Amino acid sequence: QPGTEVRFQQYAGLTSWGKLAALGTASQPITFTGQFTTPVAGWWDGIGIKGSQSAPNNAGATFDYTTIEYGGGGYETANLYVNFSQVAVSHSAIRYSGGDGVYAFYGGGGSNIQSSQIVSNAGFGMRNGGYAVAVLLAANNWWGAATGPTITDSPCNPNGTGIRVGTGVAFLPFLTSPDADPGPVAPSETAILTLTPTRWFAPADGISRIYITATLRDGAGLPLPGRTVRLATTRGSAESGGITDVQGRTFAYVTSTTVGEAELTANLTQTACETVRSAIANVN
């Protein structure tokens, strides 16, 4: 409930295998912290949001006007750990972790964390261990410096001095002050990436291919050529087709040796320094 403060004993933590909603307000935020006399980073384990490999979207969480602090002391070493699940975070603070602020492990990369403060964590502010499946959307956050986060493996923010951000985190644009208002996004500034499979099923023999057409357009519906699209799948392997043509299209395919449904998503490579992620397309 709004205004709730949850204090964890040392080495304790919270794991959710279902739906968790922590919905505070600007005047009554929710706080997850440690039960201590003197605050210590890594005092408690943190919050784990988990699903399963057979049903990667069967769990999730929403945090709004919520503070998660002084966790990251368990084996998952993060204030907020996401595995085979997704979280939506907004207007929140994730800070003072003994490890990472947010660690999205395999299947957690589809999460969206925005309009929040990710600061003073001992490890990464945000890390995406499931980059092979989906990019982690993290636009309009405060990373502890007006120059944005520190990036070691991307050319998108060479002068950033804030907390570290790992591969597979789409952090642009970022806030230049803790309480900055990002304002509305004009439709013309957005990009839309769609996936169209040529068929919806194929034998799971590791050879038969399901071809995918990826189409990238701006908010006015005009094609965006010259971008490199990266396809990802929750089952089997994906082969990306390359750079969008003058019609904003490129092609890819997926194969699998295991039977079942695959969730396909696509995003632009980080070298483009643009943030866009497709909706999910399901094939079997």
PDB file of C-alpha atoms in Angstrom:
ATOM      1  CA  GLN A   1       0.000   0.000   0.000  1.00  0.00           C
ATOM      2  CA  PRO A   2       1.167   3.627  -0.475  1.00  0.00           C
ATOM      3  CA  GLY A   3       3.312   4.798   2.426  1.00  0.00           C
ATOM      4  CA  THR A   4       4.408   1.269   3.406  1.00  0.00           C
ATOM      5  CA  GLU A   5       7.999   0.692   4.568  1.00  0.00           C
ATOM      6  CA  VAL A   6       9.247  -2.898   4.485  1.00  0.00           C
ATOM      7  CA  ARG A   7      12.438  -3.568   6.457  1.00  0.00           C
ATOM      8  CA  PHE A   8      14.423  -6.772   5.902  1.00  0.00           C
ATOM      9  CA  GLN A   9      16.693  -8.472   8.396  1.00  0.00           C
ATOM     10  CA  GLN A  10      20.252  -9.189   7.349  1.00  0.00           C
ATOM     11  CA  TYR A  11      20.516 -11.905   4.635  1.00  0.00           C
ATOM     12  CA  ALA A  12      16.726 -11.920   4.150  1.00  0.00           C
ATOM     13  CA  GLY A  13      15.019 -11.094   0.866  1.00  0.00           C
ATOM     14  CA  LEU A  14      11.847 -11.280  -1.177  1.00  0.00           C
ATOM     15  CA  THR A  15      11.245 -13.584  -4.155  1.00  0.00           C
ATOM     16  CA  SER A  16       8.060 -13.369  -6.212  1.00  0.00           C
ATOM     17  CA  TRP A  17       7.013 -16.107  -8.639  1.00  0.00           C
ATOM     18  CA  GLY A  18       3.707 -14.370  -9.374  1.00  0.00           C
ATOM     19  CA  LYS A  19       2.508 -10.811  -9.851  1.00  0.00           C
ATOM     20  CA  LEU A  20       3.924  -8.200  -7.479  1.00  0.00           C
ATOM     21  CA  ALA A  21       2.621  -4.624  -7.469  1.00  0.00           C
ATOM     22  CA  ALA A  22       4.194  -1.920  -5.307  1.00  0.00           C
ATOM     23  CA  LEU A  23       2.274   1.207  -6.273  1.00  0.00           C
ATOM     24  CA  GLY A  24       3.111   4.209  -4.143  1.00  0.00           C
ATOM     25  CA  THR A  25       2.394   7.875  -4.778  1.00  0.00           C
ATOM     26  CA  ALA A  26       4.556  11.001  -4.909  1.00  0.00           C
ATOM     27  CA  SER A  27       3.481  11.918  -1.354  1.00  0.00           C
ATOM     28  CA  GLN A  28       3.372   8.341  -0.041  1.00  0.00           C
ATOM     29  CA  PRO A  29       6.167   6.284  -1.643  1.00  0.00           C
ATOM     30  CA  ILE A  30       6.808   2.635  -0.794  1.00  0.00           C
ATOM     31  CA  THR A  31      10.232   1.695   0.603  1.00  0.00           C
ATOM     32  CA  PHE A  32      12.060  -1.653   0.689  1.00  0.00           C
ATOM     33  CA  THR A  33      15.116  -1.314   2.919  1.00  0.00           C
ATOM     34  CA  GLY A  34      17.137  -3.012   5.637  1.00  0.00           C
ATOM     35  CA  GLN A  35      16.373  -3.382   9.319  1.00  0.00           C
ATOM     36  CA  PHE A  36      19.497  -1.887  10.832  1.00  0.00           C
ATOM     37  CA  THR A  37      20.782   0.845  13.091  1.00  0.00           C
ATOM     38  CA  THR A  38      23.476   1.989  10.674  1.00  0.00           C
ATOM     39  CA  PRO A  39      22.688   1.654   6.940  1.00  0.00           C
ATOM     40  CA  VAL A  40      24.949  -0.878   5.166  1.00  0.00           C
ATOM     41  CA  ALA A  41      25.003  -1.569   1.415  1.00  0.00           C
ATOM     42  CA  GLY A  42      24.233  -5.246   0.770  1.00  0.00           C
ATOM     43  CA  TRP A  43      22.553  -5.734   4.159  1.00  0.00           C
ATOM     44  CA  TRP A  44      19.715  -7.806   2.708  1.00  0.00           C
ATOM     45  CA  ASP A  45      19.415  -9.932  -0.429  1.00  0.00           C
ATOM     46  CA  GLY A  46      17.096  -7.770  -2.521  1.00  0.00           C
ATOM     47  CA  ILE A  47      13.943  -8.472  -4.516  1.00  0.00           C
ATOM     48  CA  GLY A  48      13.828 -11.307  -7.051  1.00  0.00           C
ATOM     49  CA  ILE A  49      11.136 -11.424  -9.750  1.00  0.00           C
ATOM     50  CA  LYS A  50      11.171 -14.859 -11.354  1.00  0.00           C
ATOM     51  CA  GLY A  51       9.438 -16.957 -13.964  1.00  0.00           C
ATOM     52  CA  SER A  52      10.550 -20.178 -15.611  1.00  0.00           C
ATOM     53  CA  GLN A  53      12.202 -21.179 -18.873  1.00  0.00           C
ATOM     54  CA  SER A  54       9.125 -23.089 -20.016  1.00  0.00           C
ATOM     55  CA  ALA A  55       6.870 -20.060 -19.424  1.00  0.00           C
ATOM     56  CA  PRO A  56       9.111 -16.987 -19.464  1.00  0.00           C
ATOM     57  CA  ASN A  57       6.304 -14.465 -19.024  1.00  0.00           C
ATOM     58  CA  ASN A  58       4.427 -16.139 -16.186  1.00  0.00           C
ATOM     59  CA  ALA A  59       5.619 -13.640 -13.599  1.00  0.00           C
ATOM     60  CA  GLY A  60       6.085  -9.928 -13.412  1.00  0.00           C
ATOM     61  CA  ALA A  61       6.083  -6.860 -11.219  1.00  0.00           C
ATOM     62  CA  THR A  62       5.225  -3.184 -11.259  1.00  0.00           C
ATOM     63  CA  PHE A  63       6.988  -0.607  -9.095  1.00  0.00           C
ATOM     64  CA  ASP A  64       5.830   3.009  -9.063  1.00  0.00           C
ATOM     65  CA  TYR A  65       7.047   5.628  -6.580  1.00  0.00           C
ATOM     66  CA  THR A  66       9.064   2.926  -4.845  1.00  0.00           C
ATOM     67  CA  THR A  67      12.516   2.959  -3.266  1.00  0.00           C
ATOM     68  CA  ILE A  68      14.615  -0.218  -3.181  1.00  0.00           C
ATOM     69  CA  GLU A  69      17.824   0.291  -1.210  1.00  0.00           C
ATOM     70  CA  TYR A  70      20.673  -1.427   0.687  1.00  0.00           C
ATOM     71  CA  GLY A  71      20.006  -4.854  -0.884  1.00  0.00           C
ATOM     72  CA  GLY A  72      22.219  -6.843  -3.239  1.00  0.00           C
ATOM     73  CA  GLY A  73      23.797  -8.978  -0.534  1.00  0.00           C
ATOM     74  CA  GLY A  74      22.597 -12.385  -1.741  1.00  0.00           C
ATOM     75  CA  TYR A  75      23.928 -14.658  -4.473  1.00  0.00           C
ATOM     76  CA  GLU A  76      21.972 -12.669  -7.058  1.00  0.00           C
ATOM     77  CA  THR A  77      23.762  -9.505  -5.882  1.00  0.00           C
ATOM     78  CA  ALA A  78      21.251  -6.867  -6.919  1.00  0.00           C
ATOM     79  CA  ASN A  79      18.593  -4.694  -5.367  1.00  0.00           C
ATOM     80  CA  LEU A  80      16.253  -5.906  -8.095  1.00  0.00           C
ATOM     81  CA  TYR A  81      16.919  -9.231  -9.859  1.00  0.00           C
ATOM     82  CA  VAL A  82      14.742 -10.320 -12.800  1.00  0.00           C
ATOM     83  CA  ASN A  83      14.892 -13.819 -14.294  1.00  0.00           C
ATOM     84  CA  PHE A  84      12.530 -15.199 -16.982  1.00  0.00           C
ATOM     85  CA  SER A  85      10.170 -12.378 -16.182  1.00  0.00           C
ATOM     86  CA  GLN A  86       9.639  -8.666 -16.761  1.00  0.00           C
ATOM     87  CA  VAL A  87       9.294  -5.637 -14.528  1.00  0.00           C
ATOM     88  CA  ALA A  88       7.959  -2.133 -15.100  1.00  0.00           C
ATOM     89  CA  VAL A  89       9.529   0.539 -12.897  1.00  0.00           C
ATOM     90  CA  SER A  90       8.773   4.268 -12.877  1.00  0.00           C
ATOM     91  CA  HIS A  91       9.227   7.268 -10.535  1.00  0.00           C
ATOM     92  CA  SER A  92      11.396   5.149  -8.270  1.00  0.00           C
ATOM     93  CA  ALA A  93      14.859   5.025  -6.677  1.00  0.00           C
ATOM     94  CA  ILE A  94      17.171   1.995  -6.816  1.00  0.00           C
ATOM     95  CA  ARG A  95      20.232   2.754  -4.735  1.00  0.00           C
ATOM     96  CA  TYR A  96      22.909   1.671  -2.236  1.00  0.00           C
ATOM     97  CA  SER A  97      23.109  -1.927  -3.438  1.00  0.00           C
ATOM     98  CA  GLY A  98      26.061  -4.057  -2.416  1.00  0.00           C
ATOM     99  CA  GLY A  99      26.067  -5.299  -6.028  1.00  0.00           C
ATOM    100  CA  ASP A 100      24.056  -4.106  -9.025  1.00  0.00           C
ATOM    101  CA  GLY A 101      21.068  -1.820  -8.868  1.00  0.00           C
ATOM    102  CA  VAL A 102      19.147  -3.906 -11.412  1.00  0.00           C
ATOM    103  CA  TYR A 103      20.276  -7.232 -12.837  1.00  0.00           C
ATOM    104  CA  ALA A 104      18.036  -8.551 -15.614  1.00  0.00           C
ATOM    105  CA  PHE A 105      19.177 -12.124 -16.123  1.00  0.00           C
ATOM    106  CA  TYR A 106      18.115 -14.409 -18.988  1.00  0.00           C
ATOM    107  CA  GLY A 107      14.527 -13.669 -19.950  1.00  0.00           C
ATOM    108  CA  GLY A 108      14.490 -10.418 -17.950  1.00  0.00           C
ATOM    109  CA  GLY A 109      15.663  -8.137 -20.710  1.00  0.00           C
ATOM    110  CA  GLY A 110      12.140  -7.227 -21.805  1.00  0.00           C
ATOM    111  CA  SER A 111      11.716  -4.995 -18.760  1.00  0.00           C
ATOM    112  CA  ASN A 112      11.098  -1.240 -18.822  1.00  0.00           C
ATOM    113  CA  ILE A 113      12.608   1.066 -16.205  1.00  0.00           C
ATOM    114  CA  GLN A 114      12.035   4.772 -16.691  1.00  0.00           C
ATOM    115  CA  SER A 115      11.831   8.159 -14.944  1.00  0.00           C
ATOM    116  CA  SER A 116      13.768   6.794 -11.969  1.00  0.00           C
ATOM    117  CA  GLN A 117      17.015   7.352 -10.078  1.00  0.00           C
ATOM    118  CA  ILE A 118      19.631   4.593 -10.374  1.00  0.00           C
ATOM    119  CA  VAL A 119      22.511   5.754  -8.172  1.00  0.00           C
ATOM    120  CA  SER A 120      25.161   4.777  -5.606  1.00  0.00           C
ATOM    121  CA  ASN A 121      25.193   1.041  -6.328  1.00  0.00           C
ATOM    122  CA  ALA A 122      28.493  -0.797  -5.843  1.00  0.00           C
ATOM    123  CA  GLY A 123      28.265  -2.689  -9.144  1.00  0.00           C
ATOM    124  CA  PHE A 124      26.416  -1.740 -12.300  1.00  0.00           C
ATOM    125  CA  GLY A 125      23.503   0.602 -12.102  1.00  0.00           C
ATOM    126  CA  MET A 126      21.818  -1.693 -14.588  1.00  0.00           C
ATOM    127  CA  ARG A 127      23.020  -4.902 -16.191  1.00  0.00           C
ATOM    128  CA  ASN A 128      21.348  -7.118 -18.789  1.00  0.00           C
ATOM    129  CA  GLY A 129      22.472 -10.739 -18.710  1.00  0.00           C
ATOM    130  CA  GLY A 130      19.701 -11.668 -21.148  1.00  0.00           C
ATOM    131  CA  TYR A 131      20.790  -9.425 -24.004  1.00  0.00           C
ATOM    132  CA  ALA A 132      20.567 -12.404 -26.364  1.00  0.00           C
ATOM    133  CA  VAL A 133      16.794 -12.363 -25.841  1.00  0.00           C
ATOM    134  CA  ALA A 134      15.733  -8.720 -25.435  1.00  0.00           C
ATOM    135  CA  VAL A 135      17.090  -5.250 -24.812  1.00  0.00           C
ATOM    136  CA  LEU A 136      16.354  -3.621 -21.443  1.00  0.00           C
ATOM    137  CA  LEU A 137      14.551  -0.307 -21.941  1.00  0.00           C
ATOM    138  CA  ALA A 138      15.868   2.323 -19.532  1.00  0.00           C
ATOM    139  CA  ALA A 139      15.165   5.758 -20.985  1.00  0.00           C
ATOM    140  CA  ASN A 140      14.784   8.989 -18.990  1.00  0.00           C
ATOM    141  CA  ASN A 141      16.572   7.881 -15.829  1.00  0.00           C
ATOM    142  CA  TRP A 142      18.999   9.763 -13.574  1.00  0.00           C
ATOM    143  CA  TRP A 143      22.336   7.963 -13.369  1.00  0.00           C
ATOM    144  CA  GLY A 144      24.027  10.193 -10.800  1.00  0.00           C
ATOM    145  CA  ALA A 145      25.606  12.709 -13.206  1.00  0.00           C
ATOM    146  CA  ALA A 146      24.371  15.280 -15.692  1.00  0.00           C
ATOM    147  CA  THR A 147      26.590  13.606 -18.298  1.00  0.00           C
ATOM    148  CA  GLY A 148      24.685  10.325 -18.027  1.00  0.00           C
ATOM    149  CA  PRO A 149      25.951   6.818 -17.235  1.00  0.00           C
ATOM    150  CA  THR A 150      29.455   5.473 -17.709  1.00  0.00           C
ATOM    151  CA  ILE A 151      29.580   3.140 -20.714  1.00  0.00           C
ATOM    152  CA  THR A 152      32.562   0.919 -21.420  1.00  0.00           C
ATOM    153  CA  ASP A 153      31.323  -1.038 -24.441  1.00  0.00           C
ATOM    154  CA  SER A 154      29.249   1.425 -26.468  1.00  0.00           C
ATOM    155  CA  PRO A 155      30.036   4.626 -28.381  1.00  0.00           C
ATOM    156  CA  CYS A 156      26.722   6.212 -27.422  1.00  0.00           C
ATOM    157  CA  ASN A 157      27.850   8.222 -24.379  1.00  0.00           C
ATOM    158  CA  PRO A 158      31.660   8.556 -24.341  1.00  0.00           C
ATOM    159  CA  ASN A 159      31.655  11.416 -21.813  1.00  0.00           C
ATOM    160  CA  GLY A 160      29.357   9.797 -19.252  1.00  0.00           C
ATOM    161  CA  THR A 161      30.552   9.937 -15.647  1.00  0.00           C
ATOM    162  CA  GLY A 162      27.566   8.468 -13.817  1.00  0.00           C
ATOM    163  CA  ILE A 163      27.066   4.914 -12.601  1.00  0.00           C
ATOM    164  CA  ARG A 164      28.042   2.077 -14.967  1.00  0.00           C
ATOM    165  CA  VAL A 165      25.539   0.587 -17.410  1.00  0.00           C
ATOM    166  CA  GLY A 166      26.147  -2.712 -19.206  1.00  0.00           C
ATOM    167  CA  THR A 167      25.532  -4.062 -22.695  1.00  0.00           C
ATOM    168  CA  GLY A 168      21.941  -4.444 -23.819  1.00  0.00           C
ATOM    169  CA  VAL A 169      20.602  -1.475 -21.834  1.00  0.00           C
ATOM    170  CA  ALA A 170      18.912   1.231 -23.947  1.00  0.00           C
ATOM    171  CA  PHE A 171      19.604   4.227 -21.703  1.00  0.00           C
ATOM    172  CA  LEU A 172      19.026   7.118 -24.131  1.00  0.00           C
ATOM    173  CA  PRO A 173      17.772   9.737 -23.542  1.00  0.00           C
ATOM    174  CA  PHE A 174      18.817  10.259 -19.906  1.00  0.00           C
ATOM    175  CA  LEU A 175      17.859  12.863 -17.306  1.00  0.00           C
ATOM    176  CA  THR A 176      20.377  15.624 -16.578  1.00  0.00           C
ATOM    177  CA  SER A 177      19.133  16.241 -13.033  1.00  0.00           C
ATOM    178  CA  PRO A 178      17.490  13.957 -10.445  1.00  0.00           C
ATOM    179  CA  ASP A 179      14.017  15.471 -10.685  1.00  0.00           C
ATOM    180  CA  ALA A 180      14.025  16.550 -14.323  1.00  0.00           C
ATOM    181  CA  ASP A 181      10.779  16.187 -16.252  1.00  0.00           C
ATOM    182  CA  PRO A 182      11.463  14.389 -19.551  1.00  0.00           C
ATOM    183  CA  GLY A 183       8.294  15.879 -20.993  1.00  0.00           C
ATOM    184  CA  PRO A 184       6.068  14.284 -23.628  1.00  0.00           C
ATOM    185  CA  VAL A 185       7.530  12.422 -26.572  1.00  0.00           C
ATOM    186  CA  ALA A 186       6.325  13.684 -29.928  1.00  0.00           C
ATOM    187  CA  PRO A 187       5.024  10.919 -32.234  1.00  0.00           C
ATOM    188  CA  SER A 188       7.472  12.065 -34.905  1.00  0.00           C
ATOM    189  CA  GLU A 189      10.364  11.304 -32.543  1.00  0.00           C
ATOM    190  CA  THR A 190       9.388   7.676 -32.052  1.00  0.00           C
ATOM    191  CA  ALA A 191      10.315   4.684 -34.165  1.00  0.00           C
ATOM    192  CA  ILE A 192       8.151   1.641 -34.814  1.00  0.00           C
ATOM    193  CA  LEU A 193       9.693  -1.773 -35.472  1.00  0.00           C
ATOM    194  CA  THR A 194       7.369  -4.567 -36.592  1.00  0.00           C
ATOM    195  CA  LEU A 195       8.008  -8.282 -37.148  1.00  0.00           C
ATOM    196  CA  THR A 196       6.069 -10.270 -39.743  1.00  0.00           C
ATOM    197  CA  PRO A 197       6.772 -14.028 -39.916  1.00  0.00           C
ATOM    198  CA  THR A 198       6.264 -15.608 -43.355  1.00  0.00           C
ATOM    199  CA  ARG A 199       4.741 -18.616 -41.578  1.00  0.00           C
ATOM    200  CA  TRP A 200       3.808 -19.434 -38.013  1.00  0.00           C
ATOM    201  CA  PHE A 201       5.252 -22.933 -37.560  1.00  0.00           C
ATOM    202  CA  ALA A 202       8.063 -25.177 -38.797  1.00  0.00           C
ATOM    203  CA  PRO A 203       9.543 -28.577 -37.864  1.00  0.00           C
ATOM    204  CA  ALA A 204      11.914 -28.458 -34.910  1.00  0.00           C
ATOM    205  CA  ASP A 205      14.711 -30.135 -36.856  1.00  0.00           C
ATOM    206  CA  GLY A 206      17.332 -27.380 -36.557  1.00  0.00           C
ATOM    207  CA  ILE A 207      17.232 -26.888 -40.333  1.00  0.00           C
ATOM    208  CA  SER A 208      13.775 -25.646 -41.298  1.00  0.00           C
ATOM    209  CA  ARG A 209      13.604 -21.875 -41.147  1.00  0.00           C
ATOM    210  CA  ILE A 210      10.869 -19.422 -40.271  1.00  0.00           C
ATOM    211  CA  TYR A 211      11.701 -16.242 -42.142  1.00  0.00           C
ATOM    212  CA  ILE A 212      10.870 -12.883 -40.594  1.00  0.00           C
ATOM    213  CA  THR A 213      10.425  -9.482 -42.227  1.00  0.00           C
ATOM    214  CA  ALA A 214      11.439  -6.638 -39.910  1.00  0.00           C
ATOM    215  CA  THR A 215      10.142  -3.188 -40.882  1.00  0.00           C
ATOM    216  CA  LEU A 216      11.371   0.031 -39.261  1.00  0.00           C
ATOM    217  CA  ARG A 217       9.475   3.314 -39.665  1.00  0.00           C
ATOM    218  CA  ASP A 218       9.411   6.653 -37.900  1.00  0.00           C
ATOM    219  CA  GLY A 219       6.394   8.185 -36.148  1.00  0.00           C
ATOM    220  CA  ALA A 220       5.154   9.638 -39.438  1.00  0.00           C
ATOM    221  CA  GLY A 221       5.224   6.213 -41.091  1.00  0.00           C
ATOM    222  CA  LEU A 222       8.295   6.909 -43.211  1.00  0.00           C
ATOM    223  CA  PRO A 223      10.880   4.114 -43.651  1.00  0.00           C
ATOM    224  CA  LEU A 224      14.171   4.337 -41.775  1.00  0.00           C
ATOM    225  CA  PRO A 225      16.950   2.841 -43.916  1.00  0.00           C
ATOM    226  CA  GLY A 226      20.515   2.086 -42.899  1.00  0.00           C
ATOM    227  CA  ARG A 227      19.789   0.652 -39.440  1.00  0.00           C
ATOM    228  CA  THR A 228      21.030  -2.721 -38.232  1.00  0.00           C
ATOM    229  CA  VAL A 229      18.209  -4.800 -36.753  1.00  0.00           C
ATOM    230  CA  ARG A 230      18.954  -7.598 -34.308  1.00  0.00           C
ATOM    231  CA  LEU A 231      16.461 -10.483 -33.941  1.00  0.00           C
ATOM    232  CA  ALA A 232      16.228 -12.471 -30.703  1.00  0.00           C
ATOM    233  CA  THR A 233      14.264 -15.589 -29.743  1.00  0.00           C
ATOM    234  CA  THR A 234      13.356 -17.396 -26.529  1.00  0.00           C
ATOM    235  CA  ARG A 235      13.695 -20.784 -28.284  1.00  0.00           C
ATOM    236  CA  GLY A 236      16.237 -22.008 -30.809  1.00  0.00           C
ATOM    237  CA  SER A 237      18.547 -19.566 -32.544  1.00  0.00           C
ATOM    238  CA  ALA A 238      17.986 -16.411 -34.569  1.00  0.00           C
ATOM    239  CA  GLU A 239      19.976 -15.178 -37.553  1.00  0.00           C
ATOM    240  CA  SER A 240      19.630 -11.462 -38.213  1.00  0.00           C
ATOM    241  CA  GLY A 241      19.431 -10.258 -41.766  1.00  0.00           C
ATOM    242  CA  GLY A 242      21.380  -7.031 -41.641  1.00  0.00           C
ATOM    243  CA  ILE A 243      20.685  -3.409 -42.531  1.00  0.00           C
ATOM    244  CA  THR A 244      17.287  -1.935 -43.391  1.00  0.00           C
ATOM    245  CA  ASP A 245      16.805  -1.009 -47.056  1.00  0.00           C
ATOM    246  CA  VAL A 246      15.154   2.088 -48.562  1.00  0.00           C
ATOM    247  CA  GLN A 247      11.773   0.673 -47.536  1.00  0.00           C
ATOM    248  CA  GLY A 248      12.955   0.245 -43.949  1.00  0.00           C
ATOM    249  CA  ARG A 249      12.968  -3.549 -44.275  1.00  0.00           C
ATOM    250  CA  THR A 250      15.414  -6.279 -43.506  1.00  0.00           C
ATOM    251  CA  PHE A 251      15.095 -10.033 -43.148  1.00  0.00           C
ATOM    252  CA  ALA A 252      15.990 -12.685 -40.590  1.00  0.00           C
ATOM    253  CA  TYR A 253      15.099 -16.245 -39.693  1.00  0.00           C
ATOM    254  CA  VAL A 254      14.815 -18.553 -36.701  1.00  0.00           C
ATOM    255  CA  THR A 255      15.429 -22.308 -36.322  1.00  0.00           C
ATOM    256  CA  SER A 256      14.992 -24.655 -33.379  1.00  0.00           C
ATOM    257  CA  THR A 257      15.745 -28.211 -32.302  1.00  0.00           C
ATOM    258  CA  THR A 258      13.173 -28.158 -29.485  1.00  0.00           C
ATOM    259  CA  VAL A 259       9.400 -28.214 -29.861  1.00  0.00           C
ATOM    260  CA  GLY A 260       7.344 -25.336 -28.484  1.00  0.00           C
ATOM    261  CA  GLU A 261       6.416 -21.711 -28.858  1.00  0.00           C
ATOM    262  CA  ALA A 262       9.110 -19.108 -29.435  1.00  0.00           C
ATOM    263  CA  GLU A 263       8.767 -15.419 -28.650  1.00  0.00           C
ATOM    264  CA  LEU A 264      10.555 -13.233 -31.171  1.00  0.00           C
ATOM    265  CA  THR A 265      11.609  -9.653 -30.516  1.00  0.00           C
ATOM    266  CA  ALA A 266      13.923  -7.268 -32.320  1.00  0.00           C
ATOM    267  CA  ASN A 267      15.811  -4.099 -31.555  1.00  0.00           C
ATOM    268  CA  LEU A 268      18.486  -1.960 -33.128  1.00  0.00           C
ATOM    269  CA  THR A 269      22.096  -2.634 -32.287  1.00  0.00           C
ATOM    270  CA  GLN A 270      23.471  -0.269 -29.664  1.00  0.00           C
ATOM    271  CA  THR A 271      26.015   1.130 -32.096  1.00  0.00           C
ATOM    272  CA  ALA A 272      23.117   3.014 -33.692  1.00  0.00           C
ATOM    273  CA  CYS A 273      22.507   4.848 -30.384  1.00  0.00           C
ATOM    274  CA  GLU A 274      18.766   4.657 -31.061  1.00  0.00           C
ATOM    275  CA  THR A 275      16.173   3.034 -28.834  1.00  0.00           C
ATOM    276  CA  VAL A 276      13.450   0.894 -30.342  1.00  0.00           C
ATOM    277  CA  ARG A 277      12.108  -2.560 -29.570  1.00  0.00           C
ATOM    278  CA  SER A 278       9.485  -4.477 -31.470  1.00  0.00           C
ATOM    279  CA  ALA A 279       6.360  -6.041 -30.107  1.00  0.00           C
ATOM    280  CA  ILE A 280       6.526  -9.805 -29.552  1.00  0.00           C
ATOM    281  CA  ALA A 281       5.781 -12.154 -32.450  1.00  0.00           C
ATOM    282  CA  ASN A 282       4.968 -15.774 -31.570  1.00  0.00           C
ATOM    283  CA  VAL A 283       5.880 -18.747 -33.772  1.00  0.00           C
ATOM    284  CA  ASN A 284       5.906 -22.483 -33.124  1.00  0.00           C
TER     285      ASN A 284
END
